[in-house]
mmCIF file of C-alpha atoms in Angstrom:
data_model
loop_
_atom_site.group_PDB
_atom_site.id
_atom_site.type_symbol
_atom_site.label_atom_id
_atom_site.label_comp_id
_atom_site.label_asym_id
_atom_site.label_seq_id
_atom_site.Cartn_x
_atom_site.Cartn_y
_atom_site.Cartn_z
ATOM 1 C CA UNK A 1 89.554 178.300 -171.381
ATOM 2 C CA UNK A 2 90.675 181.762 -170.341
ATOM 3 C CA UNK A 3 87.055 183.091 -170.539
ATOM 4 C CA UNK A 4 85.877 180.347 -168.209
ATOM 5 C CA UNK A 5 88.550 181.257 -165.624
ATOM 6 C CA UNK A 6 87.664 184.968 -165.768
ATOM 7 C CA UNK A 7 83.945 184.148 -165.487
ATOM 8 C CA UNK A 8 84.527 181.799 -162.546
ATOM 9 C CA UNK A 9 86.820 184.336 -160.855
ATOM 10 C CA UNK A 10 84.241 187.128 -161.261
ATOM 11 C CA UNK A 11 81.500 184.893 -159.869
ATOM 12 C CA UNK A 12 83.654 183.983 -156.842
ATOM 13 C CA UNK A 13 84.512 187.653 -156.229
ATOM 14 C CA UNK A 14 80.850 188.667 -156.437
ATOM 15 C CA UNK A 15 79.905 185.870 -154.047
ATOM 16 C CA UNK A 16 82.604 186.897 -151.579
ATOM 17 C CA UNK A 17 81.402 190.510 -151.665
ATOM 18 C CA UNK A 18 77.815 189.414 -151.068
ATOM 19 C CA UNK A 19 78.818 187.299 -148.053
ATOM 20 C CA UNK A 20 80.956 190.147 -146.684
ATOM 21 C CA UNK A 21 78.008 192.524 -147.067
ATOM 22 C CA UNK A 22 75.788 190.168 -145.085
ATOM 23 C CA UNK A 23 78.381 189.819 -142.355
ATOM 24 C CA UNK A 24 78.514 193.595 -141.855
ATOM 25 C CA UNK A 25 74.767 194.246 -142.239
ATOM 26 C CA UNK A 26 73.172 195.532 -139.035
ATOM 27 C CA UNK A 27 71.286 192.920 -137.078
ATOM 28 C CA UNK A 28 67.556 193.422 -136.771
ATOM 29 C CA UNK A 29 66.612 194.185 -133.197
ATOM 30 C CA UNK A 30 63.339 193.217 -131.677
ATOM 31 C CA UNK A 31 61.506 193.552 -128.422
ATOM 32 C CA UNK A 32 59.472 190.624 -127.129
ATOM 33 C CA UNK A 33 56.621 190.590 -126.600
ATOM 34 C CA UNK A 34 55.646 193.476 -128.867
ATOM 35 C CA UNK A 35 52.273 193.875 -127.139
ATOM 36 C CA UNK A 36 51.270 193.378 -123.516
ATOM 37 C CA UNK A 37 48.178 194.119 -121.454
ATOM 38 C CA UNK A 38 47.843 195.435 -117.938
ATOM 39 C CA UNK A 39 45.060 196.221 -115.549
ATOM 40 C CA UNK A 40 45.446 199.898 -114.660
ATOM 41 C CA UNK A 41 43.950 202.167 -112.025
ATOM 42 C CA UNK A 42 43.751 205.892 -112.824
ATOM 43 C CA UNK A 43 41.732 206.891 -109.768
ATOM 44 C CA UNK A 44 38.652 208.978 -110.537
ATOM 45 C CA UNK A 45 39.568 208.953 -114.255
ATOM 46 C CA UNK A 46 38.870 205.248 -114.638
ATOM 47 C CA UNK A 47 40.372 201.820 -114.373
ATOM 48 C CA UNK A 48 40.552 198.694 -116.473
ATOM 49 C CA UNK A 49 42.591 196.996 -119.143
ATOM 50 C CA UNK A 50 45.215 198.869 -121.156
ATOM 51 C CA UNK A 51 47.384 197.680 -124.044
ATOM 52 C CA UNK A 52 51.047 198.620 -124.333
ATOM 53 C CA UNK A 53 52.796 198.274 -127.698
ATOM 54 C CA UNK A 54 56.597 198.439 -127.892
ATOM 55 C CA UNK A 55 59.074 198.936 -130.737
ATOM 56 C CA UNK A 56 62.865 199.035 -130.767
ATOM 57 C CA UNK A 57 65.532 200.488 -133.071
ATOM 58 C CA UNK A 58 68.943 199.994 -131.491
ATOM 59 C CA UNK A 59 68.903 201.673 -128.083
ATOM 60 C CA UNK A 60 65.862 203.782 -129.023
ATOM 61 C CA UNK A 61 62.498 202.358 -128.049
ATOM 62 C CA UNK A 62 58.915 203.586 -128.142
ATOM 63 C CA UNK A 63 55.788 202.589 -126.278
ATOM 64 C CA UNK A 64 52.160 203.375 -127.044
ATOM 65 C CA UNK A 65 49.401 203.021 -124.440
ATOM 66 C CA UNK A 66 45.739 202.472 -125.405
ATOM 67 C CA UNK A 67 42.753 201.810 -123.177
ATOM 68 C CA UNK A 68 39.039 201.675 -123.846
ATOM 69 C CA UNK A 69 38.387 201.352 -120.094
ATOM 70 C CA UNK A 70 40.142 204.640 -119.294
ATOM 71 C CA UNK A 71 38.516 207.586 -121.036
ATOM 72 C CA UNK A 72 39.297 211.214 -121.794
ATOM 73 C CA UNK A 73 37.662 213.450 -119.169
ATOM 74 C CA UNK A 74 37.126 216.235 -121.740
ATOM 75 C CA UNK A 75 37.688 216.712 -125.477
ATOM 76 C CA UNK A 76 41.430 216.843 -126.138
ATOM 77 C CA UNK A 77 43.327 218.126 -129.152
ATOM 78 C CA UNK A 78 46.030 216.207 -130.973
ATOM 79 C CA UNK A 79 49.412 216.200 -129.184
ATOM 80 C CA UNK A 80 47.987 217.946 -126.105
ATOM 81 C CA UNK A 81 48.917 215.401 -123.420
ATOM 82 C CA UNK A 82 52.403 215.433 -121.887
ATOM 83 C CA UNK A 83 53.027 211.829 -120.847
ATOM 84 C CA UNK A 84 55.681 209.923 -118.941
ATOM 85 C CA UNK A 85 55.468 206.138 -118.782
ATOM 86 C CA UNK A 86 57.823 204.735 -116.151
ATOM 87 C CA UNK A 87 58.624 201.016 -116.391
ATOM 88 C CA UNK A 88 60.393 199.011 -113.695
ATOM 89 C CA UNK A 89 63.626 197.227 -114.640
ATOM 90 C CA UNK A 90 63.974 193.598 -113.558
ATOM 91 C CA UNK A 91 67.453 194.318 -112.167
ATOM 92 C CA UNK A 92 66.339 197.450 -110.269
ATOM 93 C CA UNK A 93 65.721 201.030 -111.286
ATOM 94 C CA UNK A 94 63.324 202.396 -113.861
ATOM 95 C CA UNK A 95 63.222 203.615 -117.467
ATOM 96 C CA UNK A 96 61.102 206.594 -118.546
ATOM 97 C CA UNK A 97 59.350 206.907 -121.901
ATOM 98 C CA UNK A 98 58.174 210.468 -122.581
ATOM 99 C CA UNK A 99 56.367 212.458 -125.241
ATOM 100 C CA UNK A 100 53.447 214.662 -126.155
ATOM 101 C CA UNK A 101 51.954 212.570 -128.938
ATOM 102 C CA UNK A 102 48.296 211.590 -128.857
ATOM 103 C CA UNK A 103 45.405 211.615 -131.318
ATOM 104 C CA UNK A 104 42.530 214.070 -130.869
ATOM 105 C CA UNK A 105 39.955 212.580 -128.479
ATOM 106 C CA UNK A 106 36.340 213.457 -127.753
ATOM 107 C CA UNK A 107 35.128 213.556 -124.144
ATOM 108 C CA UNK A 108 34.571 209.969 -123.043
ATOM 109 C CA UNK A 109 36.738 208.539 -125.845
ATOM 110 C CA UNK A 110 39.284 205.796 -125.142
ATOM 111 C CA UNK A 111 42.656 207.194 -124.037
ATOM 112 C CA UNK A 112 45.675 206.736 -126.309
ATOM 113 C CA UNK A 113 49.136 208.234 -125.803
ATOM 114 C CA UNK A 114 52.324 207.698 -127.718
ATOM 115 C CA UNK A 115 54.540 206.741 -129.179
ATOM 116 C CA UNK A 116 56.518 207.713 -126.101
ATOM 117 C CA UNK A 117 60.301 207.624 -126.544
ATOM 118 C CA UNK A 118 62.920 206.124 -124.260
ATOM 119 C CA UNK A 119 66.383 204.574 -124.246
ATOM 120 C CA UNK A 120 66.994 200.897 -123.557
ATOM 121 C CA UNK A 121 70.020 198.638 -123.303
ATOM 122 C CA UNK A 122 70.366 195.180 -124.752
ATOM 123 C CA UNK A 123 68.853 192.700 -122.331
ATOM 124 C CA UNK A 124 66.667 195.228 -120.495
ATOM 125 C CA UNK A 125 63.572 193.565 -119.039
ATOM 126 C CA UNK A 126 60.892 196.192 -118.375
ATOM 127 C CA UNK A 127 57.567 195.783 -116.593
ATOM 128 C CA UNK A 128 54.636 198.207 -116.134
ATOM 129 C CA UNK A 129 53.851 196.786 -112.670
ATOM 130 C CA UNK A 130 55.924 198.867 -110.274
ATOM 131 C CA UNK A 131 55.906 201.847 -112.633
ATOM 132 C CA UNK A 132 53.311 204.428 -113.614
ATOM 133 C CA UNK A 133 51.820 206.490 -116.426
ATOM 134 C CA UNK A 134 51.565 210.212 -115.727
ATOM 135 C CA UNK A 135 49.552 212.310 -118.157
ATOM 136 C CA UNK A 136 49.367 216.080 -117.795
ATOM 137 C CA UNK A 137 46.382 217.780 -119.422
ATOM 138 C CA UNK A 138 45.766 221.517 -118.978
ATOM 139 C CA UNK A 139 47.983 221.493 -115.876
ATOM 140 C CA UNK A 140 46.167 218.552 -114.272
ATOM 141 C CA UNK A 141 48.253 215.409 -113.741
ATOM 142 C CA UNK A 142 46.539 212.041 -113.961
ATOM 143 C CA UNK A 143 48.531 209.114 -112.572
ATOM 144 C CA UNK A 144 47.766 205.533 -113.558
ATOM 145 C CA UNK A 145 49.373 202.478 -111.998
ATOM 146 C CA UNK A 146 49.286 198.821 -112.960
ATOM 147 C CA UNK A 147 47.452 196.697 -110.405
ATOM 148 C CA UNK A 148 49.384 193.545 -111.339
ATOM 149 C CA UNK A 149 52.073 192.193 -113.670
ATOM 150 C CA UNK A 150 51.657 192.707 -117.401
ATOM 151 C CA UNK A 151 50.657 189.803 -119.601
ATOM 152 C CA UNK A 152 52.215 187.837 -121.270
ATOM 153 C CA UNK A 153 55.269 189.161 -119.417
ATOM 154 C CA UNK A 154 57.846 191.952 -119.287
ATOM 155 C CA UNK A 155 59.229 193.595 -122.431
ATOM 156 C CA UNK A 156 62.708 192.225 -123.161
ATOM 157 C CA UNK A 157 64.848 194.311 -125.500
ATOM 158 C CA UNK A 158 67.572 192.868 -127.759
#
């Protein structure tokens, strides 16, 4: 009888520890949607559809921008584009995502920059329309702007 009580007590203690561990485990954070598309105008460097992909880890967030409609004007080496993506906040103001990460691109290749890093707060709703993407290559700044709201909607961060 004593062995059964010890076994039951150990099982209850292990169960309580497991539940306590779950209660203190960090909550998984997510941004929704994870991917959105915009129509962008980059002046003489091109215009068309671009895809934005977002990730979130606490207050740290990253965005990557890819477009087959907007192309590299010349061959570019890896990590050679200094980029700032500015997104408009639903409640006013903006949030900047910056970085120098990009794959190597041949002249005429689709443009891709990121991941670009920024800081978000829980509940932030960020939209490309009203913001811009500035890319500096060899001292030349290319500015792209969204010509309408992103689809399916703004990025909302947990």
